[in-house]
């Protein structure tokens, strides 16, 4: 329940800040965490999985506070500030965990039978697809704020808005690759039931 | 699978491949920067035919033709600079390429299921979902690769955010086309039927399964 509460708080913050991508991610997180309780599926996500969903909101808030002291926004990489890359990385991590939870749900309840490696692949592709969705939101923000976004808006080769648009997929590519390797190693030799808890254990 | 259709597809793909390689060589002096890429595209057109001749795998006739068409259009676009002169050219090639990727992913997934001995089951909506997710992931990786190339080498493969997003939209349309096509070809057929028609080489089959090639059906 702490996971649900934390994601709900973050969803409210995202709504107030008009960060629609984080809002969608937190809504998905709340739905996935609550679904086994509402639908009485006969199993729940184990504490490790539920705990992993709490990490991203905590990191996001800690990063926001740390930014005031360490000025991540002042550091640039490929024309985009480090703060943007770090928040995108945290977002990618959360999307990966949600993808893995969705894979568990589909494996147990919706006849999409997968081995653990295929669940990890599902999580990877889910996170990358959400990063593509984020690009559309980013484009909308760039366009609304008057940034050059069309071919005809540029007069030279400095297409700096490409860097802003691509920050999320670049961060997602790196983060999901690392998480895929870690999950493959961690899941080696484990049974799929390792990730769920029965009603008695919930 | 119709042998006649496969033969026609092979003839068309070989013709496109050889024609493109010849054009690349002839135009090498004036388009030297894109010579290797367009020549490579011509070579890709020949791959399905060569795989069939080498008895590695027999791709469906339509897939053979679409692979050749997508590769040939890309190569022709480079040689003739159609990507710059025709505003819709990039749209067509992106859509075709993602359709090819979507279909290849689909056939790969059904092969995995067929030879997995019941450990995986992607059938129904799960198969469509997984195909779409994997294909869209490849699309994102492609854009990341283009962006990284621009930043590291000073090239300009991404013209603007709008250009990048239209590429993603085209890729999504191609994925949708691939899903519709896959659903249509699977009507009245089982996964075993579709996989058996690929005539996958015995050694490749054994390598994939790690045993004598037992399937789950």
Tab-separated table of C-alpha atoms in Angstrom:
chain	number	residue	atom	x	y	z
A	1	UNK	CA	0.000	0.000	0.000
A	2	UNK	CA	2.963	2.346	0.562
A	3	UNK	CA	3.876	1.849	-3.095
A	4	UNK	CA	0.362	2.804	-4.171
A	5	UNK	CA	0.350	5.864	-1.903
A	6	UNK	CA	3.740	7.051	-3.158
A	7	UNK	CA	2.753	6.651	-6.811
A	8	UNK	CA	-0.540	8.430	-6.160
A	9	UNK	CA	1.293	11.380	-4.556
A	10	UNK	CA	3.663	11.566	-7.500
A	11	UNK	CA	0.694	11.438	-9.882
A	12	UNK	CA	-0.823	14.462	-8.153
A	13	UNK	CA	2.493	16.332	-8.351
A	14	UNK	CA	2.817	15.422	-12.033
A	15	UNK	CA	-0.712	16.691	-12.670
A	16	UNK	CA	-0.008	19.991	-10.934
A	17	UNK	CA	3.216	20.446	-12.903
A	18	UNK	CA	1.471	19.399	-16.175
A	19	UNK	CA	4.000	16.566	-16.649
A	20	UNK	CA	1.652	14.260	-18.516
A	21	UNK	CA	4.178	11.475	-19.117
A	22	UNK	CA	4.909	11.047	-15.405
A	23	UNK	CA	1.156	11.193	-14.752
A	24	UNK	CA	0.526	8.321	-17.175
A	25	UNK	CA	3.365	6.277	-15.676
A	26	UNK	CA	2.075	6.763	-12.120
A	27	UNK	CA	-1.479	5.877	-13.124
A	28	UNK	CA	-0.220	2.651	-14.746
A	29	UNK	CA	1.765	1.905	-11.589
A	30	UNK	CA	-1.242	2.399	-9.314
A	31	UNK	CA	-3.458	0.268	-11.571
A	32	UNK	CA	-0.960	-2.608	-11.712
A	33	UNK	CA	-0.396	-2.574	-7.946
A	34	UNK	CA	-4.111	-2.442	-7.117
A	35	UNK	CA	-5.381	-4.853	-9.800
A	36	UNK	CA	-4.499	-8.131	-8.005
A	37	UNK	CA	-6.403	-6.907	-4.950
A	38	UNK	CA	-9.454	-5.703	-6.883
A	39	UNK	CA	-9.756	-8.584	-9.352
A	40	UNK	CA	-8.906	-11.299	-6.775
A	41	UNK	CA	-6.442	-12.958	-9.115
A	42	UNK	CA	-5.196	-15.291	-6.377
A	43	UNK	CA	-1.707	-13.824	-6.269
A	44	UNK	CA	0.086	-10.541	-5.574
A	45	UNK	CA	3.403	-9.069	-6.579
A	46	UNK	CA	6.029	-9.993	-4.021
A	47	UNK	CA	7.524	-7.369	-1.748
A	48	UNK	CA	10.659	-7.003	-3.849
A	49	UNK	CA	8.693	-6.030	-6.951
A	50	UNK	CA	6.426	-3.672	-5.005
A	51	UNK	CA	9.477	-2.137	-3.339
A	52	UNK	CA	11.167	-1.563	-6.687
A	53	UNK	CA	8.219	0.585	-7.774
A	54	UNK	CA	8.881	2.898	-4.805
A	55	UNK	CA	12.462	3.580	-5.829
A	56	UNK	CA	11.679	5.812	-8.814
A	57	UNK	CA	9.406	8.295	-6.967
A	58	UNK	CA	11.933	8.540	-4.140
A	59	UNK	CA	14.809	9.104	-6.564
A	60	UNK	CA	12.800	11.665	-8.525
A	61	UNK	CA	12.059	13.686	-5.412
A	62	UNK	CA	15.640	13.375	-4.153
A	63	UNK	CA	16.940	14.521	-7.530
A	64	UNK	CA	14.614	17.505	-7.495
A	65	UNK	CA	15.976	18.561	-4.094
A	66	UNK	CA	19.590	17.796	-5.001
A	67	UNK	CA	19.273	19.955	-8.099
A	68	UNK	CA	18.923	23.045	-5.896
A	69	UNK	CA	22.313	22.380	-4.331
A	70	UNK	CA	24.263	20.685	-7.120
A	71	UNK	CA	22.833	22.556	-10.135
A	72	UNK	CA	22.487	19.597	-12.482
A	73	UNK	CA	20.726	21.928	-14.891
A	74	UNK	CA	23.974	23.812	-15.423
A	75	UNK	CA	25.805	20.769	-16.767
A	76	UNK	CA	25.255	20.075	-20.475
A	77	UNK	CA	25.684	16.900	-22.463
A	78	UNK	CA	24.863	16.937	-26.176
A	79	UNK	CA	23.194	20.338	-25.644
A	80	UNK	CA	20.787	19.030	-23.007
A	81	UNK	CA	21.185	19.584	-19.255
A	82	UNK	CA	22.096	16.685	-16.994
A	83	UNK	CA	18.917	17.098	-14.895
A	84	UNK	CA	16.789	16.218	-17.929
A	85	UNK	CA	18.839	13.084	-18.617
A	86	UNK	CA	18.655	11.985	-14.966
A	87	UNK	CA	14.870	12.430	-14.727
A	88	UNK	CA	14.502	10.587	-18.056
A	89	UNK	CA	16.674	7.776	-16.677
A	90	UNK	CA	14.489	7.479	-13.561
A	91	UNK	CA	11.405	7.474	-15.780
A	92	UNK	CA	12.914	4.715	-17.935
A	93	UNK	CA	13.646	2.639	-14.828
A	94	UNK	CA	10.029	2.977	-13.670
A	95	UNK	CA	8.699	2.069	-17.136
A	96	UNK	CA	10.929	-1.035	-17.172
A	97	UNK	CA	9.627	-2.174	-13.768
A	98	UNK	CA	6.034	-1.544	-14.882
A	99	UNK	CA	6.665	-3.527	-18.072
A	100	UNK	CA	7.973	-6.426	-16.010
A	101	UNK	CA	4.932	-6.292	-13.724
A	102	UNK	CA	2.674	-6.251	-16.785
A	103	UNK	CA	4.524	-9.273	-18.186
A	104	UNK	CA	3.956	-11.158	-14.919
A	105	UNK	CA	0.262	-10.257	-15.042
A	106	UNK	CA	-0.133	-11.348	-18.663
A	107	UNK	CA	1.776	-14.568	-18.014
A	108	UNK	CA	-0.343	-15.541	-14.994
A	109	UNK	CA	-3.759	-14.302	-16.061
A	110	UNK	CA	-3.968	-13.670	-19.801
A	111	UNK	CA	-2.425	-16.749	-21.440
A	112	UNK	CA	0.634	-14.917	-22.735
A	113	UNK	CA	3.076	-17.539	-21.462
A	114	UNK	CA	6.669	-16.345	-21.236
A	115	UNK	CA	9.921	-17.464	-19.700
A	116	UNK	CA	11.780	-14.967	-17.481
A	117	UNK	CA	14.092	-13.835	-20.334
A	118	UNK	CA	11.047	-13.088	-22.485
A	119	UNK	CA	9.471	-11.177	-19.600
A	120	UNK	CA	12.634	-9.075	-19.461
A	121	UNK	CA	12.400	-8.503	-23.239
A	122	UNK	CA	8.764	-7.472	-22.778
A	123	UNK	CA	9.787	-4.998	-20.072
A	124	UNK	CA	12.560	-3.594	-22.292
A	125	UNK	CA	10.254	-3.086	-25.276
A	126	UNK	CA	7.506	-1.633	-23.065
A	127	UNK	CA	9.904	0.961	-21.632
A	128	UNK	CA	11.275	1.885	-25.072
A	129	UNK	CA	7.752	2.241	-26.495
A	130	UNK	CA	6.818	4.585	-23.642
A	131	UNK	CA	9.958	6.615	-24.368
A	132	UNK	CA	8.651	7.010	-27.919
A	133	UNK	CA	5.340	8.215	-26.490
A	134	UNK	CA	7.239	10.742	-24.383
A	135	UNK	CA	8.761	12.154	-27.580
A	136	UNK	CA	5.286	13.201	-28.727
A	137	UNK	CA	4.670	15.015	-25.429
A	138	UNK	CA	8.075	16.694	-25.680
A	139	UNK	CA	7.334	17.788	-29.233
A	140	UNK	CA	4.041	19.302	-28.078
A	141	UNK	CA	5.813	21.279	-25.367
A	142	UNK	CA	8.533	22.470	-27.757
A	143	UNK	CA	5.947	23.577	-30.310
A	144	UNK	CA	3.766	25.319	-27.712
A	145	UNK	CA	6.743	27.228	-26.310
A	146	UNK	CA	7.868	28.440	-29.725
A	147	UNK	CA	10.991	26.355	-30.209
A	148	UNK	CA	12.062	25.533	-33.788
A	149	UNK	CA	10.603	22.115	-34.607
A	150	UNK	CA	9.993	22.070	-38.379
A	151	UNK	CA	12.593	21.731	-41.134
A	152	UNK	CA	11.880	25.270	-42.315
A	153	UNK	CA	12.489	26.726	-38.836
A	154	UNK	CA	16.212	26.047	-39.085
A	155	UNK	CA	18.727	28.146	-41.021
A	156	UNK	CA	21.905	26.347	-40.131
A	157	UNK	CA	23.094	22.940	-38.989
A	158	UNK	CA	22.523	23.595	-35.272
A	159	UNK	CA	19.389	21.537	-34.644
A	160	UNK	CA	19.488	21.817	-30.861
A	161	UNK	CA	15.820	20.887	-30.419
A	162	UNK	CA	16.651	17.411	-31.761
A	163	UNK	CA	18.799	16.929	-28.669
A	164	UNK	CA	15.921	17.926	-26.389
A	165	UNK	CA	13.533	15.568	-28.196
A	166	UNK	CA	15.969	12.655	-28.110
A	167	UNK	CA	16.998	12.993	-24.442
A	168	UNK	CA	14.376	10.522	-23.191
A	169	UNK	CA	14.983	7.742	-25.758
A	170	UNK	CA	18.763	8.074	-25.325
A	171	UNK	CA	18.455	7.771	-21.530
A	172	UNK	CA	15.949	4.906	-21.942
A	173	UNK	CA	18.304	3.032	-24.279
A	174	UNK	CA	21.129	3.124	-21.740
A	175	UNK	CA	19.034	2.440	-18.631
A	176	UNK	CA	16.977	-0.393	-20.127
A	177	UNK	CA	20.116	-2.063	-21.487
A	178	UNK	CA	21.670	-2.067	-18.001
A	179	UNK	CA	18.446	-3.254	-16.356
A	180	UNK	CA	18.037	-6.026	-18.944
A	181	UNK	CA	21.481	-7.404	-18.159
A	182	UNK	CA	20.885	-7.152	-14.405
A	183	UNK	CA	17.456	-8.806	-14.580
A	184	UNK	CA	18.748	-11.601	-16.823
A	185	UNK	CA	21.506	-12.325	-14.300
A	186	UNK	CA	19.166	-12.003	-11.317
A	187	UNK	CA	16.488	-14.176	-12.917
A	188	UNK	CA	18.861	-16.972	-13.941
A	189	UNK	CA	17.745	-20.278	-12.497
A	190	UNK	CA	14.718	-18.723	-10.824
A	191	UNK	CA	11.159	-19.906	-11.220
A	192	UNK	CA	8.521	-17.438	-12.400
A	193	UNK	CA	6.748	-17.816	-9.038
A	194	UNK	CA	9.734	-16.017	-7.493
A	195	UNK	CA	8.107	-12.704	-8.456
A	196	UNK	CA	4.674	-13.282	-6.959
A	197	UNK	CA	3.238	-14.019	-3.537
A	198	UNK	CA	0.166	-16.144	-2.810
A	199	UNK	CA	-2.825	-14.813	-0.844
A	200	UNK	CA	-1.424	-16.181	2.395
A	201	UNK	CA	1.877	-14.365	1.905
A	202	UNK	CA	0.442	-10.997	0.828
B	1	UNK	CA	2.931	-21.765	-50.252
B	2	UNK	CA	2.785	-21.260	-54.039
B	3	UNK	CA	6.045	-22.208	-55.751
B	4	UNK	CA	5.084	-19.981	-58.684
B	5	UNK	CA	4.622	-16.971	-56.410
B	6	UNK	CA	7.988	-17.655	-54.784
B	7	UNK	CA	9.649	-17.882	-58.193
B	8	UNK	CA	8.133	-14.572	-59.302
B	9	UNK	CA	9.221	-12.925	-56.053
B	10	UNK	CA	12.749	-14.307	-56.480
B	11	UNK	CA	12.974	-13.005	-60.055
B	12	UNK	CA	11.760	-9.551	-59.035
B	13	UNK	CA	14.065	-9.308	-56.024
B	14	UNK	CA	17.124	-10.463	-57.991
B	15	UNK	CA	16.290	-8.016	-60.780
B	16	UNK	CA	15.950	-5.133	-58.307
B	17	UNK	CA	19.164	-6.103	-56.540
B	18	UNK	CA	21.294	-6.398	-59.670
B	19	UNK	CA	19.799	-3.263	-61.194
B	20	UNK	CA	20.527	-1.235	-58.069
B	21	UNK	CA	24.077	-2.530	-57.773
B	22	UNK	CA	24.674	-1.686	-61.441
B	23	UNK	CA	23.247	1.823	-61.002
B	24	UNK	CA	25.426	2.324	-57.920
B	25	UNK	CA	28.560	1.361	-59.860
B	26	UNK	CA	27.655	3.556	-62.831
B	27	UNK	CA	26.834	6.535	-60.635
B	28	UNK	CA	29.771	5.969	-58.262
B	29	UNK	CA	31.694	8.929	-59.572
B	30	UNK	CA	28.991	11.498	-58.890
B	31	UNK	CA	27.483	10.002	-55.725
B	32	UNK	CA	30.577	8.479	-54.165
B	33	UNK	CA	29.392	9.224	-50.635
B	34	UNK	CA	26.352	7.002	-50.975
B	35	UNK	CA	27.856	4.397	-53.303
B	36	UNK	CA	28.601	1.840	-50.611
B	37	UNK	CA	25.197	2.245	-48.967
B	38	UNK	CA	23.231	1.951	-52.212
B	39	UNK	CA	25.383	-0.985	-53.357
B	40	UNK	CA	24.739	-2.647	-50.000
B	41	UNK	CA	20.983	-2.075	-50.478
B	42	UNK	CA	21.229	-3.865	-53.810
B	43	UNK	CA	22.984	-6.767	-52.123
B	44	UNK	CA	20.257	-6.952	-49.454
B	45	UNK	CA	17.673	-7.449	-52.230
B	46	UNK	CA	19.417	-10.724	-53.102
B	47	UNK	CA	19.484	-12.098	-49.538
B	48	UNK	CA	16.053	-13.849	-49.482
B	49	UNK	CA	16.813	-15.531	-52.827
B	50	UNK	CA	20.276	-16.639	-51.688
B	51	UNK	CA	18.870	-17.976	-48.411
B	52	UNK	CA	16.340	-20.003	-50.388
B	53	UNK	CA	18.997	-21.323	-52.775
B	54	UNK	CA	21.263	-22.249	-49.878
B	55	UNK	CA	18.288	-24.013	-48.245
B	56	UNK	CA	18.669	-21.993	-45.062
B	57	UNK	CA	15.101	-20.696	-44.970
B	58	UNK	CA	12.286	-20.033	-47.463
B	59	UNK	CA	10.641	-16.717	-46.740
B	60	UNK	CA	7.081	-16.199	-48.023
B	61	UNK	CA	6.880	-14.719	-51.523
B	62	UNK	CA	5.287	-11.446	-50.448
B	63	UNK	CA	7.856	-10.922	-47.699
B	64	UNK	CA	10.682	-11.609	-50.162
B	65	UNK	CA	9.305	-8.985	-52.521
B	66	UNK	CA	8.691	-6.365	-49.808
B	67	UNK	CA	12.233	-6.805	-48.446
B	68	UNK	CA	13.612	-6.236	-51.933
B	69	UNK	CA	11.299	-3.286	-52.572
B	70	UNK	CA	12.133	-1.544	-49.281
B	71	UNK	CA	15.870	-2.002	-49.789
B	72	UNK	CA	15.746	-0.970	-53.456
B	73	UNK	CA	13.727	2.172	-52.772
B	74	UNK	CA	16.194	3.193	-50.078
B	75	UNK	CA	19.137	2.674	-52.418
B	76	UNK	CA	17.429	4.475	-55.306
B	77	UNK	CA	16.599	7.332	-52.992
B	78	UNK	CA	20.260	7.729	-52.108
B	79	UNK	CA	21.522	7.526	-55.678
B	80	UNK	CA	18.919	9.901	-57.142
B	81	UNK	CA	18.725	12.165	-54.046
B	82	UNK	CA	14.964	11.527	-53.951
B	83	UNK	CA	15.055	11.920	-50.153
B	84	UNK	CA	15.765	15.616	-50.700
B	85	UNK	CA	13.755	16.306	-53.848
B	86	UNK	CA	10.582	14.362	-52.987
B	87	UNK	CA	9.018	15.330	-49.652
B	88	UNK	CA	7.031	12.083	-49.280
B	89	UNK	CA	9.844	9.685	-50.215
B	90	UNK	CA	11.099	9.292	-46.658
B	91	UNK	CA	7.519	8.536	-45.537
B	92	UNK	CA	7.186	5.678	-48.025
B	93	UNK	CA	10.552	4.076	-47.253
B	94	UNK	CA	10.084	4.321	-43.491
B	95	UNK	CA	6.638	2.725	-43.695
B	96	UNK	CA	7.875	-0.090	-45.942
B	97	UNK	CA	10.952	-0.741	-43.795
B	98	UNK	CA	8.961	-0.970	-40.580
B	99	UNK	CA	6.472	-3.307	-42.306
B	100	UNK	CA	9.395	-5.571	-43.190
B	101	UNK	CA	10.749	-5.451	-39.641
B	102	UNK	CA	7.274	-6.152	-38.234
B	103	UNK	CA	6.827	-9.210	-40.428
B	104	UNK	CA	10.317	-10.532	-39.661
B	105	UNK	CA	9.622	-10.110	-35.932
B	106	UNK	CA	6.284	-11.901	-36.349
B	107	UNK	CA	7.884	-14.889	-38.090
B	108	UNK	CA	10.691	-14.969	-35.524
B	109	UNK	CA	8.180	-15.065	-32.657
B	110	UNK	CA	6.128	-17.894	-34.158
B	111	UNK	CA	9.337	-19.864	-34.742
B	112	UNK	CA	10.341	-19.304	-31.111
B	113	UNK	CA	6.947	-20.530	-29.962
B	114	UNK	CA	6.960	-23.526	-32.317
B	115	UNK	CA	10.366	-24.761	-31.142
B	116	UNK	CA	10.091	-23.748	-27.462
B	117	UNK	CA	8.416	-26.936	-26.333
B	118	UNK	CA	5.484	-25.192	-24.699
B	119	UNK	CA	7.577	-22.846	-22.554
B	120	UNK	CA	6.269	-19.798	-24.385
B	121	UNK	CA	2.876	-19.021	-25.887
B	122	UNK	CA	2.525	-15.789	-27.827
B	123	UNK	CA	-0.729	-16.653	-29.606
B	124	UNK	CA	-3.654	-14.293	-30.167
B	125	UNK	CA	-3.488	-10.702	-29.024
B	126	UNK	CA	-0.259	-11.413	-27.168
B	127	UNK	CA	1.481	-12.096	-30.457
B	128	UNK	CA	0.207	-8.848	-32.008
B	129	UNK	CA	1.191	-6.894	-28.876
B	130	UNK	CA	4.677	-8.369	-28.685
B	131	UNK	CA	5.240	-7.848	-32.421
B	132	UNK	CA	4.203	-4.197	-32.128
B	133	UNK	CA	6.357	-3.550	-29.045
B	134	UNK	CA	9.487	-5.127	-30.547
B	135	UNK	CA	9.048	-3.341	-33.889
B	136	UNK	CA	8.487	0.046	-32.242
B	137	UNK	CA	11.561	-0.545	-30.089
B	138	UNK	CA	13.621	-1.056	-33.248
B	139	UNK	CA	12.181	2.220	-34.568
B	140	UNK	CA	13.330	4.075	-31.461
B	141	UNK	CA	16.767	2.448	-31.640
B	142	UNK	CA	17.025	3.616	-35.253
B	143	UNK	CA	16.278	7.224	-34.278
B	144	UNK	CA	18.763	7.026	-31.379
B	145	UNK	CA	21.369	5.704	-33.796
B	146	UNK	CA	20.699	8.570	-36.237
B	147	UNK	CA	20.907	11.128	-33.428
B	148	UNK	CA	24.137	9.625	-32.062
B	149	UNK	CA	25.617	9.617	-35.564
B	150	UNK	CA	24.774	13.322	-35.924
B	151	UNK	CA	26.343	14.186	-32.575
B	152	UNK	CA	29.463	12.046	-32.966
B	153	UNK	CA	30.263	12.476	-36.660
B	154	UNK	CA	28.644	15.805	-37.547
B	155	UNK	CA	26.310	14.196	-40.072
B	156	UNK	CA	22.724	15.386	-40.516
B	157	UNK	CA	20.372	12.451	-40.639
B	158	UNK	CA	17.767	14.043	-38.336
B	159	UNK	CA	16.504	17.235	-39.958
B	160	UNK	CA	14.119	18.392	-37.238
B	161	UNK	CA	11.915	17.129	-34.371
B	162	UNK	CA	8.971	17.109	-36.780
B	163	UNK	CA	10.922	14.925	-39.206
B	164	UNK	CA	11.818	12.494	-36.407
B	165	UNK	CA	8.224	12.230	-35.232
B	166	UNK	CA	6.848	11.663	-38.733
B	167	UNK	CA	9.380	8.826	-39.018
B	168	UNK	CA	7.959	7.318	-35.818
B	169	UNK	CA	4.398	7.721	-37.070
B	170	UNK	CA	5.334	6.031	-40.362
B	171	UNK	CA	6.990	3.238	-38.398
B	172	UNK	CA	3.795	2.814	-36.362
B	173	UNK	CA	1.722	2.633	-39.554
B	174	UNK	CA	4.137	0.028	-40.948
B	175	UNK	CA	3.818	-1.989	-37.743
B	176	UNK	CA	0.033	-1.837	-38.057
B	177	UNK	CA	0.193	-2.989	-41.687
B	178	UNK	CA	2.455	-5.874	-40.639
B	179	UNK	CA	-0.018	-6.887	-37.902
B	180	UNK	CA	-2.955	-6.841	-40.342
B	181	UNK	CA	-0.948	-8.818	-42.885
B	182	UNK	CA	0.166	-11.356	-40.283
B	183	UNK	CA	-3.398	-11.803	-39.059
B	184	UNK	CA	-4.615	-12.301	-42.623
B	185	UNK	CA	-1.966	-14.898	-43.471
B	186	UNK	CA	-2.671	-16.853	-40.283
B	187	UNK	CA	-6.386	-17.234	-40.956
B	188	UNK	CA	-7.269	-20.922	-41.091
B	189	UNK	CA	-3.700	-21.928	-40.361
B	190	UNK	CA	-1.841	-22.995	-37.260
B	191	UNK	CA	1.575	-21.757	-36.178
B	192	UNK	CA	2.950	-25.198	-37.066
B	193	UNK	CA	1.648	-24.765	-40.642
B	194	UNK	CA	3.286	-21.353	-40.997
B	195	UNK	CA	6.619	-22.494	-39.544
B	196	UNK	CA	6.756	-25.682	-41.616
B	197	UNK	CA	6.333	-23.623	-44.798
B	198	UNK	CA	9.526	-21.758	-43.948
B	199	UNK	CA	11.473	-25.012	-44.488
B	200	UNK	CA	14.102	-23.991	-41.976
B	201	UNK	CA	17.427	-25.767	-42.422
B	202	UNK	CA	17.780	-28.827	-40.172
B	203	UNK	CA	21.085	-27.686	-38.633
B	204	UNK	CA	19.639	-24.270	-37.875
B	205	UNK	CA	16.611	-25.890	-36.344
B	206	UNK	CA	18.748	-28.106	-34.115
B	207	UNK	CA	20.865	-25.143	-33.046
B	208	UNK	CA	17.745	-23.167	-32.154
B	209	UNK	CA	16.197	-25.975	-30.135
B	210	UNK	CA	19.394	-27.419	-28.738
B	211	UNK	CA	18.218	-30.942	-29.449
B	212	UNK	CA	16.860	-33.098	-32.254
B	213	UNK	CA	14.391	-30.451	-33.359
B	214	UNK	CA	11.286	-31.455	-31.365
B	215	UNK	CA	8.498	-28.925	-31.549
B	216	UNK	CA	5.596	-28.225	-29.226
B	217	UNK	CA	2.999	-29.245	-31.825
